[in-house]
């Protein structure tokens, strides 16, 4: 926990102005301390909230005895700052008036300090929400999943994250994106016999033995699966390949790494079994396993939320932390300001009106 208390946040600010203020506090993964300290200090000043701290994760909860509890969650960390001189997507924030409207440039504007700003303004102004609300501000989302602050709290204090429904304020251009595809990575290694390439017939070329694996990948027809009215598109692709040691040696090993994105109609175990069937005869070396998440749009709270947003929901093709909530039994959706395609870019930015619209939709749902 950082002892730096030099950052002060005014939660009564316009959410777009607060977005810029949050961007001004650099919080690249592993350095979230000052921002977490500022968030904790600001939230502890609100008497209607009970505040908890776990490392650089801050959790604030209303305890009004409502019939339903919802979670609003967002991560405090960002990817590293741009290295290209003159990039607008760094720190501090840069504000501009453009033809499409007023814009905030800076690292994290889209992913996801715009969403965090909305959470903080709601935490300040909703003293009597119609549902109990748990606000989660967590660390280490942009790095290895085993370092996730959200995952850590789920292990250390799962009772703090019990709820009926969750909204993760990842950028979605102001559209509800239900659940998410699961993802897994695995390697298939083929073995041969090393030999001098001048006498190649003595050896067995392990790279050539990957031909069958690549043929199966090329022939695979990815499905589109409808889950709770949303169409999730799957994908199976080679993402890395390697083998060989020198220009005059027949390689005795070669490998291909495969990424499978699977719809939330399957459990992690079912997805693994499907891959074993596709690659029958090969050993799969699992590199990463992340379950899918069902959208939970059949829940009354979800239906009311979609109505408050006023747009038809969409599926989430990528993986997000909604999967962690789903695995813990909490249906979850993604909803936040900004274009996800701008995340991590050197000109990362968000429109003021997008942040304000996100705030209005959530305030309407919770008021």
GROMACS .gro file of C-alpha atoms in nm:
model
  367
    1UNK     CA    1   0.000   0.000   0.000
    2UNK     CA    2   0.137   0.336  -0.100
    3UNK     CA    3   0.179   0.614   0.158
    4UNK     CA    4   0.157   0.881  -0.113
    5UNK     CA    5  -0.139   1.104  -0.023
    6UNK     CA    6  -0.058   1.392  -0.256
    7UNK     CA    7  -0.341   1.310  -0.501
    8UNK     CA    8  -0.685   1.446  -0.420
    9UNK     CA    9  -0.996   1.347  -0.614
   10UNK     CA   10  -1.317   1.552  -0.617
   11UNK     CA   11  -1.598   1.300  -0.672
   12UNK     CA   12  -1.852   1.579  -0.718
   13UNK     CA   13  -1.691   1.669  -1.052
   14UNK     CA   14  -1.848   1.617  -1.390
   15UNK     CA   15  -1.756   1.257  -1.487
   16UNK     CA   16  -1.566   1.374  -1.796
   17UNK     CA   17  -1.359   1.617  -1.586
   18UNK     CA   18  -1.294   1.340  -1.334
   19UNK     CA   19  -1.179   1.114  -1.618
   20UNK     CA   20  -0.909   1.368  -1.707
   21UNK     CA   21  -0.809   1.397  -1.342
   22UNK     CA   22  -0.770   1.019  -1.316
   23UNK     CA   23  -0.559   1.006  -1.632
   24UNK     CA   24  -0.327   1.265  -1.478
   25UNK     CA   25  -0.239   1.007  -1.209
   26UNK     CA   26  -0.008   0.758  -1.380
   27UNK     CA   27  -0.105   0.405  -1.279
   28UNK     CA   28   0.075   0.160  -1.505
   29UNK     CA   29   0.043  -0.197  -1.370
   30UNK     CA   30   0.257  -0.247  -1.058
   31UNK     CA   31   0.230   0.128  -0.984
   32UNK     CA   32  -0.137   0.166  -0.891
   33UNK     CA   33  -0.060   0.267  -0.531
   34UNK     CA   34  -0.103   0.648  -0.553
   35UNK     CA   35  -0.430   0.620  -0.744
   36UNK     CA   36  -0.563   0.348  -0.513
   37UNK     CA   37  -0.473   0.568  -0.215
   38UNK     CA   38  -0.659   0.863  -0.368
   39UNK     CA   39  -0.964   0.651  -0.447
   40UNK     CA   40  -0.971   0.505  -0.096
   41UNK     CA   41  -0.938   0.847   0.067
   42UNK     CA   42  -1.218   0.995  -0.143
   43UNK     CA   43  -1.453   0.704  -0.075
   44UNK     CA   44  -1.388   0.695   0.300
   45UNK     CA   45  -1.516   1.053   0.314
   46UNK     CA   46  -1.863   0.927   0.210
   47UNK     CA   47  -2.063   0.818   0.517
   48UNK     CA   48  -2.307   0.600   0.322
   49UNK     CA   49  -2.029   0.362   0.214
   50UNK     CA   50  -1.832   0.091   0.392
   51UNK     CA   51  -1.482   0.083   0.246
   52UNK     CA   52  -1.234  -0.208   0.235
   53UNK     CA   53  -0.877  -0.224   0.102
   54UNK     CA   54  -0.690  -0.531  -0.020
   55UNK     CA   55  -0.349  -0.437  -0.158
   56UNK     CA   56  -0.423  -0.180  -0.426
   57UNK     CA   57  -0.785  -0.290  -0.466
   58UNK     CA   58  -1.052  -0.071  -0.306
   59UNK     CA   59  -1.408  -0.190  -0.244
   60UNK     CA   60  -1.692   0.036  -0.128
   61UNK     CA   61  -2.039  -0.097  -0.040
   62UNK     CA   62  -2.378   0.038   0.050
   63UNK     CA   63  -2.559  -0.168   0.313
   64UNK     CA   64  -2.918  -0.048   0.295
   65UNK     CA   65  -3.090  -0.387   0.315
   66UNK     CA   66  -3.219  -0.372  -0.044
   67UNK     CA   67  -3.363  -0.686  -0.202
   68UNK     CA   68  -3.090  -0.692  -0.463
   69UNK     CA   69  -2.716  -0.617  -0.477
   70UNK     CA   70  -2.524  -0.524  -0.790
   71UNK     CA   71  -2.153  -0.474  -0.853
   72UNK     CA   72  -1.995  -0.195  -1.057
   73UNK     CA   73  -1.632  -0.289  -1.125
   74UNK     CA   74  -1.334  -0.134  -1.301
   75UNK     CA   75  -0.956  -0.165  -1.294
   76UNK     CA   76  -0.721   0.116  -1.191
   77UNK     CA   77  -0.413   0.009  -1.387
   78UNK     CA   78  -0.314   0.085  -1.744
   79UNK     CA   79  -0.069  -0.056  -1.993
   80UNK     CA   80   0.268   0.124  -2.018
   81UNK     CA   81   0.283   0.477  -2.156
   82UNK     CA   82   0.347   0.535  -2.529
   83UNK     CA   83   0.711   0.542  -2.634
   84UNK     CA   84   0.654   0.749  -2.949
   85UNK     CA   85   0.746   1.113  -2.887
   86UNK     CA   86   0.451   1.348  -2.925
   87UNK     CA   87   0.184   1.082  -2.868
   88UNK     CA   88  -0.136   1.218  -2.718
   89UNK     CA   89  -0.224   0.893  -2.545
   90UNK     CA   90   0.010   0.941  -2.250
   91UNK     CA   91   0.004   1.130  -1.919
   92UNK     CA   92  -0.116   1.391  -1.832
   93UNK     CA   93  -0.446   1.412  -2.019
   94UNK     CA   94  -0.486   1.636  -2.323
   95UNK     CA   95  -0.826   1.792  -2.388
   96UNK     CA   96  -0.939   1.903  -2.732
   97UNK     CA   97  -1.246   2.028  -2.911
   98UNK     CA   98  -1.291   1.838  -3.237
   99UNK     CA   99  -1.561   1.824  -3.504
  100UNK     CA  100  -1.727   1.524  -3.337
  101UNK     CA  101  -1.719   1.684  -2.991
  102UNK     CA  102  -1.497   1.746  -2.689
  103UNK     CA  103  -1.233   1.475  -2.643
  104UNK     CA  104  -0.995   1.362  -2.369
  105UNK     CA  105  -0.668   1.203  -2.487
  106UNK     CA  106  -0.444   1.006  -2.255
  107UNK     CA  107  -0.340   0.664  -2.129
  108UNK     CA  108  -0.642   0.492  -1.978
  109UNK     CA  109  -0.908   0.728  -2.113
  110UNK     CA  110  -1.076   0.433  -2.281
  111UNK     CA  111  -0.928   0.143  -2.086
  112UNK     CA  112  -1.067   0.228  -1.847
  113UNK     CA  113  -1.050   0.548  -1.645
  114UNK     CA  114  -1.363   0.682  -1.814
  115UNK     CA  115  -1.552   0.390  -1.661
  116UNK     CA  116  -1.379   0.432  -1.324
  117UNK     CA  117  -1.476   0.801  -1.322
  118UNK     CA  118  -1.840   0.701  -1.374
  119UNK     CA  119  -1.817   0.458  -1.082
  120UNK     CA  120  -1.671   0.722  -0.853
  121UNK     CA  121  -1.931   0.987  -0.939
  122UNK     CA  122  -2.211   0.735  -0.882
  123UNK     CA  123  -2.058   0.630  -0.550
  124UNK     CA  124  -2.063   0.995  -0.443
  125UNK     CA  125  -2.412   1.091  -0.558
  126UNK     CA  126  -2.619   0.774  -0.501
  127UNK     CA  127  -2.671   0.786  -0.127
  128UNK     CA  128  -3.003   0.597  -0.155
  129UNK     CA  129  -2.978   0.370  -0.463
  130UNK     CA  130  -3.270   0.139  -0.539
  131UNK     CA  131  -3.032  -0.157  -0.512
  132UNK     CA  132  -2.739  -0.207  -0.281
  133UNK     CA  133  -2.424  -0.136  -0.477
  134UNK     CA  134  -2.070  -0.271  -0.443
  135UNK     CA  135  -1.810  -0.054  -0.616
  136UNK     CA  136  -1.488  -0.240  -0.701
  137UNK     CA  137  -1.167  -0.064  -0.809
  138UNK     CA  138  -0.900  -0.326  -0.864
  139UNK     CA  139  -0.533  -0.352  -0.957
  140UNK     CA  140  -0.328  -0.560  -1.202
  141UNK     CA  141  -0.582  -0.625  -1.475
  142UNK     CA  142  -0.342  -0.552  -1.761
  143UNK     CA  143  -0.087  -0.819  -1.664
  144UNK     CA  144  -0.083  -1.193  -1.597
  145UNK     CA  145  -0.421  -1.314  -1.473
  146UNK     CA  146  -0.270  -1.471  -1.161
  147UNK     CA  147  -0.175  -1.118  -1.042
  148UNK     CA  148  -0.529  -0.980  -1.074
  149UNK     CA  149  -0.650  -0.780  -0.776
  150UNK     CA  150  -1.003  -0.894  -0.850
  151UNK     CA  151  -0.895  -1.256  -0.838
  152UNK     CA  152  -0.708  -1.189  -0.514
  153UNK     CA  153  -1.018  -1.046  -0.345
  154UNK     CA  154  -1.223  -1.341  -0.466
  155UNK     CA  155  -0.975  -1.567  -0.287
  156UNK     CA  156  -0.925  -1.356   0.026
  157UNK     CA  157  -1.271  -1.208   0.087
  158UNK     CA  158  -1.530  -1.365  -0.145
  159UNK     CA  159  -1.813  -1.240   0.075
  160UNK     CA  160  -1.736  -0.883  -0.036
  161UNK     CA  161  -1.821  -0.977  -0.395
  162UNK     CA  162  -2.148  -1.160  -0.338
  163UNK     CA  163  -2.415  -1.007  -0.561
  164UNK     CA  164  -2.707  -1.075  -0.793
  165UNK     CA  165  -2.560  -0.905  -1.100
  166UNK     CA  166  -2.240  -0.724  -1.205
  167UNK     CA  167  -2.146  -0.458  -1.457
  168UNK     CA  168  -1.783  -0.432  -1.567
  169UNK     CA  169  -1.719  -0.084  -1.705
  170UNK     CA  170  -1.486  -0.191  -1.984
  171UNK     CA  171  -1.521   0.018  -2.303
  172UNK     CA  172  -1.816  -0.094  -2.518
  173UNK     CA  173  -1.914   0.229  -2.695
  174UNK     CA  174  -2.207   0.260  -2.458
  175UNK     CA  175  -2.366  -0.072  -2.558
  176UNK     CA  176  -2.430  -0.363  -2.323
  177UNK     CA  177  -2.205  -0.654  -2.418
  178UNK     CA  178  -2.325  -0.967  -2.246
  179UNK     CA  179  -2.090  -1.226  -2.100
  180UNK     CA  180  -1.779  -1.312  -2.301
  181UNK     CA  181  -1.615  -1.585  -2.502
  182UNK     CA  182  -1.374  -1.811  -2.323
  183UNK     CA  183  -1.016  -1.845  -2.439
  184UNK     CA  184  -0.746  -2.105  -2.418
  185UNK     CA  185  -0.397  -2.149  -2.559
  186UNK     CA  186  -0.215  -2.477  -2.604
  187UNK     CA  187   0.091  -2.613  -2.782
  188UNK     CA  188   0.124  -2.917  -3.002
  189UNK     CA  189   0.481  -3.044  -3.036
  190UNK     CA  190   0.597  -3.284  -3.304
  191UNK     CA  191   0.917  -3.486  -3.278
  192UNK     CA  192   1.159  -3.613  -3.538
  193UNK     CA  193   1.525  -3.711  -3.563
  194UNK     CA  194   1.808  -3.463  -3.606
  195UNK     CA  195   2.050  -3.504  -3.895
  196UNK     CA  196   2.281  -3.302  -4.119
  197UNK     CA  197   2.070  -3.140  -4.391
  198UNK     CA  198   2.321  -3.268  -4.647
  199UNK     CA  199   2.208  -3.621  -4.552
  200UNK     CA  200   1.846  -3.536  -4.470
  201UNK     CA  201   1.721  -3.889  -4.546
  202UNK     CA  202   1.887  -4.007  -4.228
  203UNK     CA  203   1.670  -3.781  -4.013
  204UNK     CA  204   1.300  -3.714  -3.961
  205UNK     CA  205   1.184  -3.354  -4.007
  206UNK     CA  206   0.971  -3.247  -3.711
  207UNK     CA  207   0.856  -2.929  -3.890
  208UNK     CA  208   0.717  -3.133  -4.179
  209UNK     CA  209   0.517  -3.333  -3.925
  210UNK     CA  210   0.328  -3.013  -3.838
  211UNK     CA  211   0.163  -3.029  -4.182
  212UNK     CA  212  -0.125  -3.237  -4.047
  213UNK     CA  213  -0.180  -3.003  -3.752
  214UNK     CA  214  -0.192  -2.699  -3.981
  215UNK     CA  215  -0.426  -2.879  -4.219
  216UNK     CA  216  -0.669  -2.947  -3.936
  217UNK     CA  217  -0.657  -2.580  -3.836
  218UNK     CA  218  -0.719  -2.467  -4.194
  219UNK     CA  219  -1.012  -2.707  -4.236
  220UNK     CA  220  -1.178  -2.621  -3.905
  221UNK     CA  221  -1.509  -2.437  -3.945
  222UNK     CA  222  -1.563  -2.207  -3.649
  223UNK     CA  223  -1.919  -2.190  -3.520
  224UNK     CA  224  -2.149  -1.905  -3.430
  225UNK     CA  225  -2.339  -2.003  -3.116
  226UNK     CA  226  -2.653  -1.832  -2.985
  227UNK     CA  227  -2.663  -1.800  -2.606
  228UNK     CA  228  -2.951  -1.615  -2.441
  229UNK     CA  229  -3.028  -1.440  -2.769
  230UNK     CA  230  -2.671  -1.325  -2.840
  231UNK     CA  231  -2.460  -1.468  -3.123
  232UNK     CA  232  -2.106  -1.553  -3.013
  233UNK     CA  233  -1.857  -1.616  -3.290
  234UNK     CA  234  -1.587  -1.869  -3.211
  235UNK     CA  235  -1.235  -1.892  -3.355
  236UNK     CA  236  -0.951  -2.145  -3.378
  237UNK     CA  237  -0.616  -2.016  -3.497
  238UNK     CA  238  -0.244  -2.084  -3.491
  239UNK     CA  239  -0.081  -1.784  -3.322
  240UNK     CA  240   0.286  -1.890  -3.295
  241UNK     CA  241   0.506  -2.155  -3.451
  242UNK     CA  242   0.866  -2.257  -3.398
  243UNK     CA  243   1.131  -2.521  -3.461
  244UNK     CA  244   1.479  -2.579  -3.592
  245UNK     CA  245   1.824  -2.496  -3.454
  246UNK     CA  246   2.048  -2.417  -3.753
  247UNK     CA  247   2.054  -2.381  -4.130
  248UNK     CA  248   2.219  -2.718  -4.183
  249UNK     CA  249   2.028  -2.931  -3.930
  250UNK     CA  250   1.709  -3.132  -3.983
  251UNK     CA  251   1.494  -3.027  -3.683
  252UNK     CA  252   1.403  -3.291  -3.429
  253UNK     CA  253   1.129  -3.083  -3.261
  254UNK     CA  254   0.873  -2.829  -3.379
  255UNK     CA  255   0.572  -2.672  -3.214
  256UNK     CA  256   0.264  -2.468  -3.295
  257UNK     CA  257   0.068  -2.265  -3.041
  258UNK     CA  258  -0.309  -2.253  -3.090
  259UNK     CA  259  -0.572  -2.013  -2.955
  260UNK     CA  260  -0.932  -2.132  -2.923
  261UNK     CA  261  -1.204  -1.874  -2.851
  262UNK     CA  262  -1.521  -2.054  -2.744
  263UNK     CA  263  -1.879  -1.950  -2.678
  264UNK     CA  264  -2.036  -1.953  -2.330
  265UNK     CA  265  -2.249  -2.256  -2.413
  266UNK     CA  266  -1.947  -2.464  -2.311
  267UNK     CA  267  -1.765  -2.507  -1.985
  268UNK     CA  268  -1.387  -2.489  -1.981
  269UNK     CA  269  -1.373  -2.869  -1.955
  270UNK     CA  270  -1.609  -2.914  -2.251
  271UNK     CA  271  -1.398  -2.676  -2.460
  272UNK     CA  272  -1.082  -2.871  -2.371
  273UNK     CA  273  -1.248  -3.198  -2.467
  274UNK     CA  274  -1.355  -3.050  -2.802
  275UNK     CA  275  -0.994  -2.954  -2.875
  276UNK     CA  276  -0.878  -3.305  -2.787
  277UNK     CA  277  -1.127  -3.437  -3.043
  278UNK     CA  278  -1.013  -3.192  -3.312
  279UNK     CA  279  -0.648  -3.288  -3.255
  280UNK     CA  280  -0.691  -3.658  -3.188
  281UNK     CA  281  -0.354  -3.831  -3.179
  282UNK     CA  282  -0.165  -3.531  -3.042
  283UNK     CA  283  -0.081  -3.428  -2.688
  284UNK     CA  284  -0.207  -3.079  -2.601
  285UNK     CA  285   0.016  -2.878  -2.369
  286UNK     CA  286  -0.213  -2.622  -2.201
  287UNK     CA  287  -0.068  -2.270  -2.175
  288UNK     CA  288  -0.367  -2.065  -2.061
  289UNK     CA  289  -0.724  -2.153  -1.965
  290UNK     CA  290  -0.994  -1.889  -1.912
  291UNK     CA  291  -1.364  -1.982  -1.894
  292UNK     CA  292  -1.642  -1.813  -2.087
  293UNK     CA  293  -1.921  -1.621  -1.915
  294UNK     CA  294  -2.293  -1.644  -1.980
  295UNK     CA  295  -2.453  -1.298  -2.014
  296UNK     CA  296  -2.727  -1.344  -1.755
  297UNK     CA  297  -2.967  -1.135  -1.961
  298UNK     CA  298  -3.256  -1.348  -1.836
  299UNK     CA  299  -3.220  -1.191  -1.491
  300UNK     CA  300  -3.475  -0.915  -1.409
  301UNK     CA  301  -3.195  -0.677  -1.310
  302UNK     CA  302  -3.024  -0.733  -1.644
  303UNK     CA  303  -3.342  -0.670  -1.839
  304UNK     CA  304  -3.400  -0.347  -1.649
  305UNK     CA  305  -3.043  -0.241  -1.712
  306UNK     CA  306  -3.071  -0.305  -2.087
  307UNK     CA  307  -3.390  -0.100  -2.090
  308UNK     CA  308  -3.215   0.187  -1.910
  309UNK     CA  309  -2.934   0.183  -2.168
  310UNK     CA  310  -3.185   0.183  -2.452
  311UNK     CA  311  -2.977  -0.019  -2.701
  312UNK     CA  312  -2.993  -0.380  -2.812
  313UNK     CA  313  -2.726  -0.581  -2.629
  314UNK     CA  314  -2.433  -0.737  -2.814
  315UNK     CA  315  -2.207  -1.034  -2.739
  316UNK     CA  316  -1.854  -0.984  -2.608
  317UNK     CA  317  -1.613  -1.168  -2.837
  318UNK     CA  318  -1.301  -1.107  -2.630
  319UNK     CA  319  -1.235  -1.225  -2.275
  320UNK     CA  320  -1.291  -0.991  -1.980
  321UNK     CA  321  -1.323  -1.022  -1.604
  322UNK     CA  322  -1.697  -1.081  -1.637
  323UNK     CA  323  -1.581  -1.444  -1.658
  324UNK     CA  324  -1.449  -1.424  -1.302
  325UNK     CA  325  -1.786  -1.301  -1.179
  326UNK     CA  326  -1.971  -1.565  -1.378
  327UNK     CA  327  -1.749  -1.839  -1.236
  328UNK     CA  328  -1.834  -1.709  -0.887
  329UNK     CA  329  -2.207  -1.735  -0.968
  330UNK     CA  330  -2.266  -1.366  -1.046
  331UNK     CA  331  -2.406  -1.299  -1.397
  332UNK     CA  332  -2.219  -1.007  -1.553
  333UNK     CA  333  -2.212  -0.777  -1.855
  334UNK     CA  334  -1.965  -0.526  -1.999
  335UNK     CA  335  -2.079  -0.166  -2.033
  336UNK     CA  336  -1.862   0.144  -2.048
  337UNK     CA  337  -1.767   0.456  -2.241
  338UNK     CA  338  -1.520   0.457  -2.527
  339UNK     CA  339  -1.420   0.242  -2.821
  340UNK     CA  340  -1.238  -0.077  -2.722
  341UNK     CA  341  -1.037  -0.059  -3.045
  342UNK     CA  342  -0.865   0.252  -2.907
  343UNK     CA  343  -0.745   0.076  -2.592
  344UNK     CA  344  -0.364   0.063  -2.560
  345UNK     CA  345  -0.312   0.282  -2.868
  346UNK     CA  346  -0.083   0.585  -2.887
  347UNK     CA  347  -0.385   0.812  -2.947
  348UNK     CA  348  -0.616   0.656  -2.688
  349UNK     CA  349  -0.908   0.890  -2.623
  350UNK     CA  350  -1.268   0.914  -2.512
  351UNK     CA  351  -1.540   1.168  -2.588
  352UNK     CA  352  -1.679   1.370  -2.298
  353UNK     CA  353  -2.035   1.293  -2.407
  354UNK     CA  354  -1.966   0.918  -2.406
  355UNK     CA  355  -1.859   0.930  -2.041
  356UNK     CA  356  -2.163   1.138  -1.949
  357UNK     CA  357  -2.403   0.909  -2.135
  358UNK     CA  358  -2.265   0.606  -1.951
  359UNK     CA  359  -2.313   0.788  -1.621
  360UNK     CA  360  -2.673   0.882  -1.708
  361UNK     CA  361  -2.768   0.525  -1.799
  362UNK     CA  362  -2.629   0.376  -1.478
  363UNK     CA  363  -2.774   0.654  -1.263
  364UNK     CA  364  -3.116   0.596  -1.419
  365UNK     CA  365  -3.095   0.223  -1.354
  366UNK     CA  366  -2.991   0.269  -0.991
  367UNK     CA  367  -3.220   0.559  -0.901
   0.00000   0.00000   0.00000
